């Protein structure tokens, strides 16, 4: 009977693991492919070992994509964090306005990012889009939003911000509501001002929650695909070709399968390293926050 | 002092309303755009004679894009992925919440880590594999990859629901002569039912909203609405009203679900992130 008991958790987990292996297998296969020069023009590939990776790292296009990806991820995560925390703080005051609006906070998050990008693409059309129409009275009627390199990058970040700010706000709000009340009461008795309380109490205690949101948002933005695909397809020029878009162009559009996968493997490694560093940092922050409490 | 405070309060409310204008205007604008007749698309902005022609065209296949079929496809593959994930995910979540066993934390982290992998890493090999196995552009193939989205979500959130149940409840059931299986199905599962409902809907929404998998692993037969909505942007003349109508139709299920179970969704979203 003893061994059956010991085995039970494994038996219950095996089906989930089998499905997981169904994903691990293609992942391993992809890793294996990158050692070959497998492409549509070369269906019988030769083993080239690490040549694909060498090409990736010596290509200017890769470094451009890496730079664009970092700009996008840092920009989106930073704006979402500041805006999300601000919205959470405002909602936490729980006025009537806040209580009504809180119910619909989640809506943009429920729209597929690709659909959000389509929506914004229609609104940002230079000649017939509603945004330029609304800006016309301010003398800004002809902005070429997605047709200039900077504009395209900023526009795609704006879509990301539109979709994901509620995510940060929800986590921050959950955090705010779980904070202990006694330190705040003590601070109020001592006559501490709003800014002082915010900097010395709210922010340090809230930071672990915010950081979780930042980690999720930063990781996800590093591998952005759908928003850029629908909004700019990487253009104009190479200005918004983030790494997953480059991988898509190489592997699917130009059918250089091995080479395209090498790109995603490099991206995967970067995301993993970033996750490790951030999670380690999260542990430190959580210990610090516990001390403040 | 009180006047200053009240003024600041109004300012805060105004800032909040400003954010929500930013958050809601795009959705409202899609409604307006979708109701515009084709010949008034580029003329007057807020005054026009609204028509449902856009929706008729989108839902009536008349542009050669079978949007209704894409919609049904989305329903089938999203429901399929959620059902399969529940089937294998609930026992796994229960086991990992109830018993600490060798490698349990590593296994759970492995499951979660798939959330961080770039989709294209597995899609391209799957694309090659699917072509060989005949799974390309099929329901089975789509349900299989959507696991990547739904399974980790279900396991991680349900794990914290199960962990919140005290084991005494099931132990009492065992003393009453229930078997382990009965204790799981008759005691544990009914108690976490609200959690199951919430996480299923959340997983459904995530599966429905996925874009990369159907983009690369389907072409026509099993294509979903997220990919289908893009096809109205193609062609020589931009059909903005049709695009808007298609986009709106494709967001109806997730938005309706979100509004009905808003409270649980928030709990689910913050659980998945905070407790991991």
Coordinates of C-alpha atoms in Angstrom, one line a residue:
Chain A
X1 CA 0.0 0.0 0.0
X2 CA 2.9 2.3 0.8
X3 CA 4.3 2.5 -2.6
X4 CA 0.9 3.1 -4.1
X5 CA 0.5 6.1 -1.9
X6 CA 3.9 7.5 -2.8
X7 CA 3.2 7.1 -6.5
X8 CA -0.2 8.7 -6.4
X9 CA 0.8 12.4 -7.0
X10 CA 2.9 11.3 -10.0
X11 CA 0.0 9.3 -11.5
X12 CA -2.2 12.4 -11.2
X13 CA 0.4 14.6 -12.8
X14 CA 1.4 12.3 -15.6
X15 CA -1.3 13.3 -18.1
X16 CA -0.4 17.0 -17.7
X17 CA 3.2 16.1 -18.2
X18 CA 2.5 14.1 -21.3
X19 CA 0.8 17.1 -22.8
X20 CA 3.8 19.2 -21.7
X21 CA 6.1 16.8 -23.4
X22 CA 4.1 17.3 -26.6
X23 CA 5.4 20.8 -26.5
X24 CA 8.9 20.0 -25.3
X25 CA 9.3 17.7 -28.3
X26 CA 8.9 20.4 -30.9
X27 CA 11.1 22.7 -28.8
X28 CA 13.9 20.1 -28.8
X29 CA 13.3 19.5 -32.4
X30 CA 13.6 23.2 -33.1
X31 CA 16.9 23.3 -31.2
X32 CA 18.1 20.4 -33.3
X33 CA 17.0 22.1 -36.5
X34 CA 19.2 25.1 -35.7
X35 CA 22.3 22.9 -36.2
X36 CA 21.3 22.4 -39.9
X37 CA 20.8 24.6 -42.8
X38 CA 17.2 23.5 -43.2
X39 CA 15.2 25.8 -45.6
X40 CA 12.6 25.6 -48.3
X41 CA 15.4 25.7 -50.9
X42 CA 17.3 23.0 -49.1
X43 CA 14.9 20.3 -47.9
X44 CA 17.8 17.8 -47.5
X45 CA 19.9 19.9 -45.0
X46 CA 23.5 19.5 -44.0
X47 CA 24.7 19.7 -40.5
X48 CA 26.3 23.1 -40.1
X49 CA 26.6 23.0 -36.3
X50 CA 26.7 26.6 -34.9
X51 CA 26.9 28.4 -38.2
X52 CA 23.3 29.7 -37.9
X53 CA 24.1 31.3 -34.5
X54 CA 27.4 32.8 -35.8
X55 CA 25.4 34.3 -38.7
X56 CA 22.8 35.7 -36.3
X57 CA 25.4 37.4 -34.1
X58 CA 27.4 38.9 -36.9
X59 CA 24.3 40.2 -38.7
X60 CA 23.6 43.9 -38.3
X61 CA 19.9 43.1 -38.7
X62 CA 20.0 41.0 -35.5
X63 CA 21.5 43.8 -33.4
X64 CA 19.0 46.3 -34.9
X65 CA 16.2 43.9 -33.9
X66 CA 17.6 43.4 -30.5
X67 CA 17.8 47.2 -29.9
X68 CA 14.3 47.7 -31.2
X69 CA 13.0 44.9 -28.9
X70 CA 14.7 46.4 -25.8
X71 CA 13.4 49.9 -26.6
X72 CA 9.9 48.5 -27.0
X73 CA 10.0 46.3 -23.9
X74 CA 11.5 48.9 -21.6
X75 CA 9.3 51.7 -23.0
X76 CA 6.1 49.7 -22.7
X77 CA 6.8 48.2 -19.3
X78 CA 7.9 51.6 -17.9
X79 CA 4.8 53.5 -19.1
X80 CA 2.5 50.6 -18.0
X81 CA 4.0 50.5 -14.6
X82 CA 3.7 54.2 -13.9
X83 CA 0.3 54.6 -15.4
X84 CA -1.0 51.3 -13.9
X85 CA 0.1 52.2 -10.4
X86 CA -1.3 55.7 -10.8
X87 CA -4.7 54.3 -11.9
X88 CA -4.6 51.8 -9.0
X89 CA -3.9 54.6 -6.5
X90 CA -6.7 56.7 -7.9
X91 CA -9.1 53.8 -7.8
X92 CA -8.0 52.9 -4.3
X93 CA -9.5 56.2 -3.0
X94 CA -12.8 54.4 -3.8
X95 CA -15.0 57.4 -4.6
X96 CA -18.2 56.9 -6.5
X97 CA -16.5 57.6 -9.8
X98 CA -13.8 55.1 -9.0
X99 CA -16.2 52.4 -8.0
X100 CA -18.1 52.7 -11.2
X101 CA -15.0 52.8 -13.4
X102 CA -13.3 49.9 -11.6
X103 CA -15.9 47.6 -13.1
X104 CA -14.8 48.3 -16.6
X105 CA -11.1 48.6 -16.0
X106 CA -10.5 45.1 -17.3
X107 CA -12.1 45.6 -20.8
X108 CA -9.1 46.5 -22.9
X109 CA -7.2 43.5 -21.4
X110 CA -10.0 41.2 -22.7
X111 CA -9.5 42.3 -26.3
X112 CA -7.0 40.3 -28.3
X113 CA -3.8 42.3 -28.8
X114 CA -4.0 41.8 -32.5
X115 CA -7.6 43.2 -32.6
X116 CA -6.4 46.1 -30.4
X117 CA -3.7 46.8 -33.0
X118 CA -6.2 46.7 -35.8
X119 CA -8.5 49.1 -33.9
X120 CA -5.5 51.5 -33.4
X121 CA -4.4 51.1 -37.0
X122 CA -7.8 52.4 -38.1
X123 CA -7.7 55.3 -35.7
X124 CA -4.1 56.3 -36.6
X125 CA -4.6 56.4 -40.4
X126 CA -2.9 59.7 -41.4
X127 CA -5.6 61.1 -43.7
X128 CA -8.9 59.4 -42.5
X129 CA -8.1 58.4 -39.0
X130 CA -10.0 59.8 -36.1
X131 CA -7.0 60.8 -34.1
X132 CA -5.7 63.3 -36.7
X133 CA -9.3 64.5 -37.1
X134 CA -9.4 65.3 -33.4
X135 CA -6.0 66.9 -33.5
X136 CA -6.8 69.1 -36.4
X137 CA -8.1 72.0 -34.3
X138 CA -4.6 72.0 -32.6
X139 CA -2.9 72.4 -36.0
X140 CA -1.7 68.7 -35.9
X141 CA -3.9 67.2 -38.6
X142 CA -1.4 65.4 -40.7
X143 CA 0.8 63.3 -38.4
X144 CA 2.2 60.2 -40.2
X145 CA 1.8 58.0 -37.1
X146 CA 3.0 54.7 -38.3
X147 CA 4.9 55.9 -41.3
X148 CA 7.9 57.3 -39.6
X149 CA 10.4 55.1 -37.6
X150 CA 10.0 56.9 -34.3
X151 CA 6.2 57.3 -34.8
X152 CA 5.8 53.6 -35.6
X153 CA 7.7 52.5 -32.5
X154 CA 5.8 55.0 -30.3
X155 CA 2.5 53.9 -31.8
X156 CA 3.1 50.2 -31.1
X157 CA 4.1 51.0 -27.6
X158 CA 0.9 53.0 -27.2
X159 CA -1.2 49.9 -28.2
X160 CA 0.7 47.8 -25.7
X161 CA 0.1 50.4 -23.0
X162 CA -3.6 50.5 -24.0
X163 CA -4.0 46.7 -23.7
X164 CA -1.9 46.0 -20.7
X165 CA -2.1 49.0 -18.3
X166 CA -5.2 47.4 -16.7
X167 CA -3.1 44.3 -15.9
X168 CA -0.6 46.4 -13.9
X169 CA -3.4 48.4 -12.3
X170 CA -5.3 45.2 -11.2
X171 CA -2.2 43.7 -9.6
X172 CA -1.3 47.0 -7.9
X173 CA -4.9 47.4 -6.7
X174 CA -4.9 43.9 -5.3
X175 CA -1.6 44.8 -3.5
X176 CA -3.0 48.1 -2.1
X177 CA -6.0 46.3 -0.7
X178 CA -3.9 43.7 1.1
X179 CA -1.6 46.2 2.8
X180 CA -1.9 46.4 6.6
X181 CA -3.7 49.5 7.9
X182 CA -1.9 50.2 11.1
X183 CA 1.2 51.8 9.7
X184 CA -1.0 54.2 7.8
X185 CA -3.0 55.0 10.9
X186 CA 0.2 55.7 12.8
X187 CA 1.5 57.9 10.1
X188 CA -1.8 59.9 10.0
X189 CA -1.6 60.4 13.8
X190 CA 1.9 61.7 13.4
X191 CA 0.6 64.1 10.8
X192 CA 2.6 62.7 7.9
X193 CA 1.8 64.3 4.5
X194 CA 0.5 62.4 1.5
X195 CA 3.8 62.4 -0.3
X196 CA 5.7 61.3 2.7
X197 CA 3.3 58.4 3.4
X198 CA 3.4 57.4 -0.2
X199 CA 7.2 57.3 -0.4
X200 CA 8.0 55.8 2.9
X201 CA 5.0 53.4 3.4
X202 CA 2.9 52.7 0.4
X203 CA 5.6 52.4 -2.3
X204 CA 8.0 50.1 -0.4
X205 CA 5.2 47.8 0.7
X206 CA 3.5 47.8 -2.7
X207 CA 6.7 47.3 -4.6
X208 CA 6.7 43.5 -4.6
X209 CA 3.3 43.4 -6.2
X210 CA 4.3 46.0 -8.8
X211 CA 7.5 44.1 -9.5
X212 CA 5.6 40.9 -10.3
X213 CA 3.5 42.9 -12.8
X214 CA 6.7 44.5 -14.2
X215 CA 8.3 41.1 -14.6
X216 CA 5.3 39.7 -16.5
X217 CA 5.0 42.8 -18.7
X218 CA 8.7 43.1 -19.5
X219 CA 9.0 39.3 -20.3
X220 CA 5.9 39.5 -22.5
X221 CA 7.0 42.6 -24.3
X222 CA 10.4 41.1 -25.1
X223 CA 8.6 38.5 -27.2
X224 CA 5.9 40.8 -28.6
X225 CA 4.6 39.7 -32.0
X226 CA 0.9 40.2 -32.6
X227 CA 0.7 44.0 -32.0
X228 CA 3.6 44.8 -34.3
X229 CA 2.5 42.3 -36.9
X230 CA -0.9 43.9 -37.2
X231 CA 0.2 47.5 -36.8
X232 CA 3.4 48.0 -38.7
X233 CA 4.6 44.5 -39.8
X234 CA 8.1 45.7 -38.7
X235 CA 8.2 48.8 -40.9
X236 CA 8.8 51.4 -42.0
X237 CA 12.1 50.0 -43.0
X238 CA 13.4 48.0 -40.1
X239 CA 12.3 50.4 -37.5
X240 CA 9.9 48.1 -35.6
X241 CA 11.3 44.7 -36.5
X242 CA 11.4 43.1 -33.0
X243 CA 13.0 39.7 -32.6
X244 CA 9.9 37.6 -33.0
X245 CA 8.9 39.5 -36.2
X246 CA 12.4 39.0 -37.6
X247 CA 12.1 35.3 -36.7
X248 CA 8.7 35.2 -38.5
X249 CA 10.1 36.9 -41.6
X250 CA 13.1 34.6 -41.8
X251 CA 11.4 31.3 -41.0
X252 CA 7.9 31.7 -42.5
X253 CA 8.1 34.5 -45.1
X254 CA 11.6 33.6 -46.5
X255 CA 11.3 30.0 -45.4
X256 CA 14.8 29.8 -43.9
X257 CA 13.5 27.5 -41.2
X258 CA 16.7 26.8 -39.2
X259 CA 17.9 30.4 -39.4
X260 CA 14.6 31.7 -38.2
X261 CA 14.5 29.3 -35.2
X262 CA 18.0 30.4 -34.2
X263 CA 16.6 33.8 -33.7
X264 CA 13.8 32.6 -31.4
X265 CA 16.3 30.4 -29.4
X266 CA 18.5 33.5 -28.8
X267 CA 15.4 35.4 -27.7
X268 CA 14.3 32.5 -25.5
X269 CA 17.7 32.6 -23.8
X270 CA 17.5 36.3 -23.3
X271 CA 14.0 36.1 -21.8
X272 CA 15.2 33.3 -19.4
X273 CA 18.2 35.3 -18.2
X274 CA 16.1 38.4 -17.7
X275 CA 13.5 36.3 -15.8
X276 CA 16.2 34.8 -13.5
X277 CA 17.7 38.2 -12.7
X278 CA 14.3 39.8 -12.0
X279 CA 13.0 36.9 -9.9
X280 CA 16.2 37.0 -7.8
X281 CA 15.7 40.8 -7.3
X282 CA 12.0 40.1 -6.5
X283 CA 13.1 37.9 -3.6
X284 CA 15.3 40.6 -2.2
X285 CA 12.5 43.2 -2.5
X286 CA 10.0 40.9 -0.9
X287 CA 12.2 40.5 2.2
X288 CA 12.7 44.3 2.4
X289 CA 9.0 44.9 2.1
X290 CA 8.3 42.4 4.9
X291 CA 10.7 44.5 7.1
X292 CA 8.7 47.7 6.5
X293 CA 5.5 45.9 7.5
Chain B
X1 CA -7.7 73.0 4.0
X2 CA -11.0 71.3 3.3
X3 CA -11.4 73.3 0.1
X4 CA -7.9 72.3 -1.0
X5 CA -8.7 68.7 -0.2
X6 CA -11.9 68.7 -2.1
X7 CA -10.2 70.4 -5.1
X8 CA -7.6 67.6 -5.1
X9 CA -10.3 65.1 -4.9
X10 CA -11.9 66.5 -8.0
X11 CA -8.6 66.6 -9.8
X12 CA -8.0 62.9 -8.9
X13 CA -11.5 62.0 -10.3
X14 CA -10.8 64.0 -13.4
X15 CA -7.5 62.2 -14.0
X16 CA -9.2 58.9 -13.5
X17 CA -11.9 59.8 -16.0
X18 CA -9.2 61.0 -18.5
X19 CA -7.6 57.5 -18.3
X20 CA -10.9 55.8 -18.9
X21 CA -11.6 58.0 -21.9
X22 CA -8.3 56.7 -23.3
X23 CA -9.3 53.1 -22.4
X24 CA -12.8 53.2 -23.7
X25 CA -12.7 55.5 -26.7
X26 CA -11.2 53.0 -29.1
X27 CA -14.0 50.5 -28.4
X28 CA -16.6 53.2 -28.8
X29 CA -15.0 54.4 -32.0
X30 CA -15.1 50.9 -33.5
X31 CA -18.8 50.8 -32.8
X32 CA -19.2 54.2 -34.7
X33 CA -17.0 53.1 -37.6
X34 CA -18.7 49.8 -38.0
X35 CA -22.1 51.5 -38.4
X36 CA -20.9 53.9 -41.2
X37 CA -22.1 53.2 -44.7
X38 CA -19.3 52.6 -47.2
X39 CA -19.8 55.9 -49.1
X40 CA -19.6 58.0 -45.9
X41 CA -16.4 56.4 -44.6
X42 CA -14.1 59.3 -45.5
X43 CA -16.5 62.2 -45.3
X44 CA -18.2 63.7 -42.2
X45 CA -16.9 62.2 -39.0
X46 CA -19.6 62.2 -36.3
X47 CA -22.7 62.8 -38.4
X48 CA -23.7 60.0 -40.7
X49 CA -26.7 57.7 -41.3
X50 CA -25.9 54.6 -39.3
X51 CA -26.5 51.3 -41.1
X52 CA -26.0 47.6 -40.2
X53 CA -24.8 46.8 -43.7
X54 CA -21.2 46.4 -42.4
X55 CA -22.3 43.6 -40.1
X56 CA -24.5 42.0 -42.8
X57 CA -21.5 41.9 -45.2
X58 CA -19.1 40.5 -42.6
X59 CA -21.6 37.9 -41.3
X60 CA -22.9 37.1 -44.8
X61 CA -19.7 35.9 -46.5
X62 CA -20.2 38.4 -49.3
X63 CA -16.6 39.5 -49.4
X64 CA -15.4 35.9 -49.8
X65 CA -14.3 35.7 -46.2
X66 CA -16.2 33.0 -44.3
X67 CA -16.2 35.0 -41.0
X68 CA -19.0 33.0 -39.4
X69 CA -17.0 29.8 -39.9
X70 CA -13.9 31.4 -38.3
X71 CA -16.1 32.4 -35.4
X72 CA -17.4 28.8 -35.0
X73 CA -13.8 27.6 -35.4
X74 CA -12.7 29.9 -32.5
X75 CA -15.4 28.5 -30.3
X76 CA -14.6 24.9 -31.1
X77 CA -10.8 25.1 -30.6
X78 CA -11.0 27.4 -27.5
X79 CA -13.6 25.2 -25.8
X80 CA -11.6 22.1 -26.8
X81 CA -8.4 23.4 -25.3
X82 CA -10.1 24.4 -22.1
X83 CA -11.8 21.0 -21.7
X84 CA -8.6 19.1 -22.3
X85 CA -6.6 21.3 -20.0
X86 CA -9.2 20.9 -17.2
X87 CA -9.2 17.2 -17.7
X88 CA -5.4 16.9 -17.2
X89 CA -4.8 20.1 -15.3
X90 CA -7.2 19.6 -12.3
X91 CA -5.6 16.4 -11.1
X92 CA -2.2 17.8 -11.5
X93 CA -3.1 21.0 -9.6
X94 CA -4.7 18.9 -6.9
X95 CA -1.7 16.6 -6.6
X96 CA 0.8 19.5 -6.4
X97 CA -1.2 21.3 -3.8
X98 CA -1.8 18.3 -1.6
X99 CA 1.4 16.5 -1.6
X100 CA 5.0 17.7 -1.4
X101 CA 6.9 15.2 -3.5
X102 CA 10.2 14.9 -5.1
X103 CA 10.6 17.4 -7.9
X104 CA 7.1 18.9 -7.4
X105 CA 8.4 22.5 -7.4
X106 CA 10.5 21.9 -10.5
X107 CA 7.7 20.3 -12.4
X108 CA 5.4 23.2 -11.6
X109 CA 8.0 25.7 -12.5
X110 CA 8.6 23.9 -15.8
X111 CA 4.8 24.2 -16.5
X112 CA 4.8 27.9 -15.8
X113 CA 8.0 28.6 -17.7
X114 CA 6.2 27.9 -21.0
X115 CA 4.5 31.2 -20.5
X116 CA 7.9 32.8 -21.1
X117 CA 9.0 30.9 -24.2
X118 CA 8.6 32.8 -27.5
X119 CA 5.8 31.2 -29.4
X120 CA 7.7 31.0 -32.6
X121 CA 10.3 28.7 -31.1
X122 CA 7.8 25.8 -31.0
X123 CA 5.6 26.9 -33.8
X124 CA 8.1 26.5 -36.6
X125 CA 9.0 22.9 -35.7
X126 CA 5.3 22.2 -35.2
X127 CA 4.6 23.8 -38.6
X128 CA 7.0 21.3 -40.2
X129 CA 5.7 18.5 -38.0
X130 CA 2.0 19.3 -38.7
X131 CA 2.6 19.3 -42.4
X132 CA 4.0 15.7 -42.2
X133 CA 1.3 14.4 -39.7
X134 CA -1.7 16.0 -41.5
X135 CA -2.5 18.1 -38.4
X136 CA -1.9 21.5 -40.2
X137 CA -5.2 23.5 -40.4
X138 CA -7.2 21.0 -38.3
X139 CA -9.1 21.3 -35.0
X140 CA -7.0 18.7 -33.3
X141 CA -3.8 20.5 -34.2
X142 CA -5.1 23.8 -32.9
X143 CA -6.5 22.3 -29.6
X144 CA -3.1 20.7 -29.1
X145 CA -1.1 23.9 -29.3
X146 CA -3.6 26.0 -27.4
X147 CA -2.7 23.8 -24.4
X148 CA 0.4 26.0 -24.2
X149 CA -1.8 28.9 -23.3
X150 CA -4.5 27.2 -21.2
X151 CA -2.8 24.4 -19.3
X152 CA -0.2 26.4 -17.3
X153 CA -2.9 29.0 -16.4
X154 CA -5.3 26.3 -15.2
X155 CA -2.7 24.4 -13.2
X156 CA -1.3 27.4 -11.5
X157 CA -4.5 29.1 -10.5
X158 CA -6.3 25.9 -9.5
X159 CA -3.3 24.9 -7.4
X160 CA -3.7 27.9 -5.2
X161 CA -7.5 27.3 -4.9
X162 CA -6.8 23.7 -3.8
X163 CA -4.1 24.8 -1.4
X164 CA -6.6 27.1 0.3
X165 CA -8.9 24.1 1.1
X166 CA -8.0 22.6 4.4
X167 CA -7.1 18.9 4.0
X168 CA -9.3 18.1 7.1
X169 CA -12.4 18.3 4.9
X170 CA -11.3 15.4 2.7
X171 CA -9.9 13.5 5.7
X172 CA -13.3 13.7 7.3
X173 CA -14.8 12.3 4.1
X174 CA -12.2 9.5 4.1
X175 CA -13.2 8.6 7.7
X176 CA -16.8 8.5 6.6
X177 CA -15.8 5.7 4.3
X178 CA -15.3 7.6 1.1
X179 CA -12.5 6.5 -1.2
X180 CA -9.8 9.0 -2.2
X181 CA -11.4 9.4 -5.6
X182 CA -14.8 10.0 -4.0
X183 CA -13.3 12.6 -1.6
X184 CA -11.7 14.4 -4.6
X185 CA -14.9 14.4 -6.7
X186 CA -17.5 14.8 -4.0
X187 CA -15.7 17.1 -1.5
X188 CA -12.7 18.9 -3.1
X189 CA -14.2 19.6 -6.6
X190 CA -17.5 21.1 -5.4
X191 CA -15.7 23.4 -3.0
X192 CA -13.5 24.9 -5.7
X193 CA -16.3 25.1 -8.3
X194 CA -16.3 28.9 -8.4
X195 CA -12.5 28.7 -9.0
X196 CA -13.0 26.2 -11.8
X197 CA -15.6 28.4 -13.5
X198 CA -13.5 31.5 -13.3
X199 CA -10.3 29.9 -14.5
X200 CA -12.1 28.1 -17.3
X201 CA -13.5 31.4 -18.6
X202 CA -10.1 33.1 -18.2
X203 CA -8.4 30.3 -20.1
X204 CA -11.2 30.4 -22.8
X205 CA -10.6 34.1 -23.3
X206 CA -6.8 33.6 -23.6
X207 CA -7.2 30.8 -26.1
X208 CA -9.8 32.8 -28.0
X209 CA -7.4 35.8 -28.2
X210 CA -4.4 33.9 -29.3
X211 CA -3.1 35.0 -32.7
X212 CA 0.2 33.4 -33.5
X213 CA -0.8 29.8 -33.4
X214 CA -3.7 30.1 -35.8
X215 CA -1.7 32.5 -38.0
X216 CA 0.9 29.9 -38.7
X217 CA -0.8 26.6 -38.1
X218 CA -4.0 27.1 -40.0
X219 CA -4.8 28.4 -43.4
X220 CA -8.5 28.3 -44.1
X221 CA -10.4 25.3 -42.6
X222 CA -9.5 25.8 -39.0
X223 CA -8.7 29.6 -39.1
X224 CA -10.0 31.6 -36.2
X225 CA -11.5 35.1 -35.8
X226 CA -8.4 36.8 -34.6
X227 CA -6.7 36.0 -37.9
X228 CA -9.9 36.3 -39.9
X229 CA -10.5 39.9 -38.8
X230 CA -7.2 40.9 -40.4
X231 CA -8.3 39.7 -43.8
X232 CA -10.7 42.7 -44.1
X233 CA -7.8 45.1 -44.1
X234 CA -6.4 43.5 -47.3
X235 CA -7.6 44.2 -50.8
X236 CA -7.3 47.3 -53.0
X237 CA -9.9 49.5 -51.3
X238 CA -9.6 49.8 -47.5
X239 CA -12.9 48.6 -46.0
X240 CA -12.6 50.3 -42.6
X241 CA -16.3 49.8 -41.6
X242 CA -16.0 46.0 -42.4
X243 CA -12.8 45.8 -40.5
X244 CA -14.4 47.5 -37.5
X245 CA -17.4 45.3 -37.6
X246 CA -15.3 42.2 -37.8
X247 CA -13.1 43.3 -35.0
X248 CA -16.2 44.0 -32.8
X249 CA -17.8 40.7 -33.6
X250 CA -14.6 38.9 -32.6
X251 CA -14.4 40.7 -29.2
X252 CA -18.0 40.0 -28.2
X253 CA -17.5 36.7 -26.5
X254 CA -14.5 37.7 -24.4
X255 CA -16.0 41.1 -23.5
X256 CA -19.4 39.5 -22.5
X257 CA -17.6 37.0 -20.3
X258 CA -15.4 39.6 -18.8
X259 CA -18.3 41.8 -17.8
X260 CA -20.3 38.9 -16.3
X261 CA -17.5 37.5 -14.2
X262 CA -15.4 40.6 -13.7
X263 CA -14.9 40.1 -10.0
X264 CA -13.6 36.5 -10.4
X265 CA -11.5 37.4 -13.3
X266 CA -9.6 40.0 -11.3
X267 CA -9.1 37.4 -8.6
X268 CA -7.9 34.9 -11.2
X269 CA -5.5 37.3 -12.8
X270 CA -3.9 38.5 -9.6
X271 CA -3.7 34.9 -8.2
X272 CA -1.9 33.7 -11.3
X273 CA 0.6 36.4 -11.0
X274 CA 1.0 37.1 -7.3
X275 CA 1.0 33.6 -6.0
X276 CA 3.6 32.3 -8.4

